[in-house]
Amino acid sequence: MVREDGKRNFALRDSGDEPSVFSGNTPRQAALKAARRLDPASSEDSADETELRLREKGTDKVHIYDGWAWEEEAPDDKPDWMPQEITEANVSKKGIEHLDE
């Protein structure tokens, strides 16, 4: 279901449970937010891929992504509140499933 501001809500599925909800204009945007919560590796090359399953609220669609996260040095023009090391993430879409529930 689309919110008034155009964003959609996606629930992260973990063996039937849905512990977290991420919002975004697209499923990929929500998947990137979920991927940033993964345990970060020291570099993108050494990061392990983890399957992320996001159910779009109000529908029977489950968007499936491989996601990975890594730590990187913050840019030189970072704001004062930003830490020196930041977590970056990336995702790759695997497909969509429809729930039978």
Short mmCIF file of C-alpha atoms in Angstrom, two decimals:
data_model
loop_
_atom_site.label_atom_id
_atom_site.label_comp_id
_atom_site.label_asym_id
_atom_site.label_seq_id
_atom_site.Cartn_x
_atom_site.Cartn_y
_atom_site.Cartn_z
CA MET A 1 0.00 0.00 0.00
CA VAL A 2 1.29 3.43 -0.91
CA ARG A 3 1.41 6.05 1.85
CA GLU A 4 0.33 9.64 1.38
CA ASP A 5 3.96 10.68 0.76
CA GLY A 6 4.36 8.04 -1.98
CA LYS A 7 6.45 5.63 0.10
CA ARG A 8 5.64 1.97 0.58
CA ASN A 9 6.30 -0.19 3.63
CA PHE A 10 8.25 -3.45 3.41
CA ALA A 11 8.48 -5.96 6.27
CA LEU A 12 11.72 -7.91 6.59
CA ARG A 13 10.79 -11.60 6.81
CA ASP A 14 12.83 -13.94 8.99
CA SER A 15 11.46 -17.52 8.94
CA GLY A 16 7.85 -16.38 9.16
CA ASP A 17 8.45 -13.51 11.60
CA GLU A 18 8.56 -9.88 10.50
CA PRO A 19 10.81 -8.14 13.06
CA SER A 20 11.45 -4.90 11.13
CA VAL A 21 9.69 -2.63 8.67
CA PHE A 22 11.54 -0.44 6.16
CA SER A 23 9.97 2.22 3.97
CA GLY A 24 10.96 3.51 0.58
CA ASN A 25 9.68 4.58 -2.80
CA THR A 26 10.97 1.32 -4.30
CA PRO A 27 11.66 -2.15 -2.90
CA ARG A 28 15.37 -1.65 -3.62
CA GLN A 29 15.48 1.47 -1.46
CA ALA A 30 14.00 -0.47 1.47
CA ALA A 31 16.39 -3.40 0.80
CA LEU A 32 19.39 -1.04 0.96
CA LYS A 33 18.19 0.20 4.35
CA ALA A 34 17.85 -3.39 5.57
CA ALA A 35 21.29 -4.32 4.20
CA ARG A 36 22.95 -1.53 6.19
CA ARG A 37 21.87 -3.36 9.35
CA LEU A 38 23.87 -6.45 8.37
CA ASP A 39 27.18 -7.20 10.07
CA PRO A 40 29.64 -5.11 8.01
CA ALA A 41 32.84 -6.59 6.57
CA SER A 42 36.13 -4.70 6.32
CA SER A 43 35.73 -4.19 2.55
CA GLU A 44 33.13 -4.74 -0.15
CA ASP A 45 35.17 -7.60 -1.66
CA SER A 46 35.24 -9.50 1.63
CA ALA A 47 31.53 -8.95 2.45
CA ASP A 48 29.29 -12.02 2.57
CA GLU A 49 25.96 -11.94 0.76
CA THR A 50 22.85 -12.48 2.85
CA GLU A 51 19.38 -13.16 1.47
CA LEU A 52 16.85 -10.45 2.36
CA ARG A 53 13.15 -11.16 1.95
CA LEU A 54 10.91 -8.08 2.07
CA ARG A 55 7.12 -8.43 2.02
CA GLU A 56 5.34 -5.41 0.62
CA LYS A 57 2.68 -4.45 3.16
CA GLY A 58 -0.86 -4.74 1.82
CA THR A 59 0.13 -7.20 -0.92
CA ASP A 60 1.21 -10.82 -1.24
CA LYS A 61 4.54 -9.89 -2.91
CA VAL A 62 7.86 -10.86 -1.33
CA HIS A 63 10.85 -9.12 -2.94
CA ILE A 64 14.02 -11.21 -2.63
CA TYR A 65 17.47 -9.60 -2.61
CA ASP A 66 21.04 -10.59 -1.86
CA GLY A 67 22.52 -7.89 0.35
CA TRP A 68 25.99 -7.18 1.73
CA ALA A 69 27.53 -4.46 3.90
CA TRP A 70 31.03 -3.15 4.54
CA GLU A 71 32.74 -0.41 6.49
CA GLU A 72 34.30 2.53 4.72
CA GLU A 73 35.99 5.77 5.73
CA ALA A 74 33.61 8.74 5.77
CA PRO A 75 34.15 11.42 3.09
CA ASP A 76 36.29 14.45 3.90
CA ASP A 77 33.31 16.82 3.69
CA LYS A 78 31.27 14.81 6.22
CA PRO A 79 29.14 16.67 8.80
CA ASP A 80 30.47 16.88 12.38
CA TRP A 81 27.97 14.35 13.74
CA MET A 82 28.99 11.61 11.26
CA PRO A 83 31.48 9.01 12.57
CA GLN A 84 34.85 8.45 10.86
CA GLU A 85 33.83 4.90 9.79
CA ILE A 86 30.46 4.45 8.06
CA THR A 87 28.57 1.37 6.88
CA GLU A 88 27.92 1.10 3.15
CA ALA A 89 25.65 -1.52 1.57
CA ASN A 90 24.55 -2.88 -1.77
CA VAL A 91 21.84 -5.27 -2.94
CA SER A 92 21.12 -7.43 -5.96
CA LYS A 93 17.55 -8.47 -6.81
CA LYS A 94 16.90 -12.19 -7.16
CA GLY A 95 13.17 -12.07 -7.84
CA ILE A 96 9.65 -11.83 -6.48
CA GLU A 97 7.53 -14.53 -4.85
CA HIS A 98 3.82 -14.44 -4.08
CA LEU A 99 2.57 -15.71 -0.72
CA ASP A 100 -0.09 -18.41 -0.62
CA GLU A 101 -1.28 -17.42 2.88
#
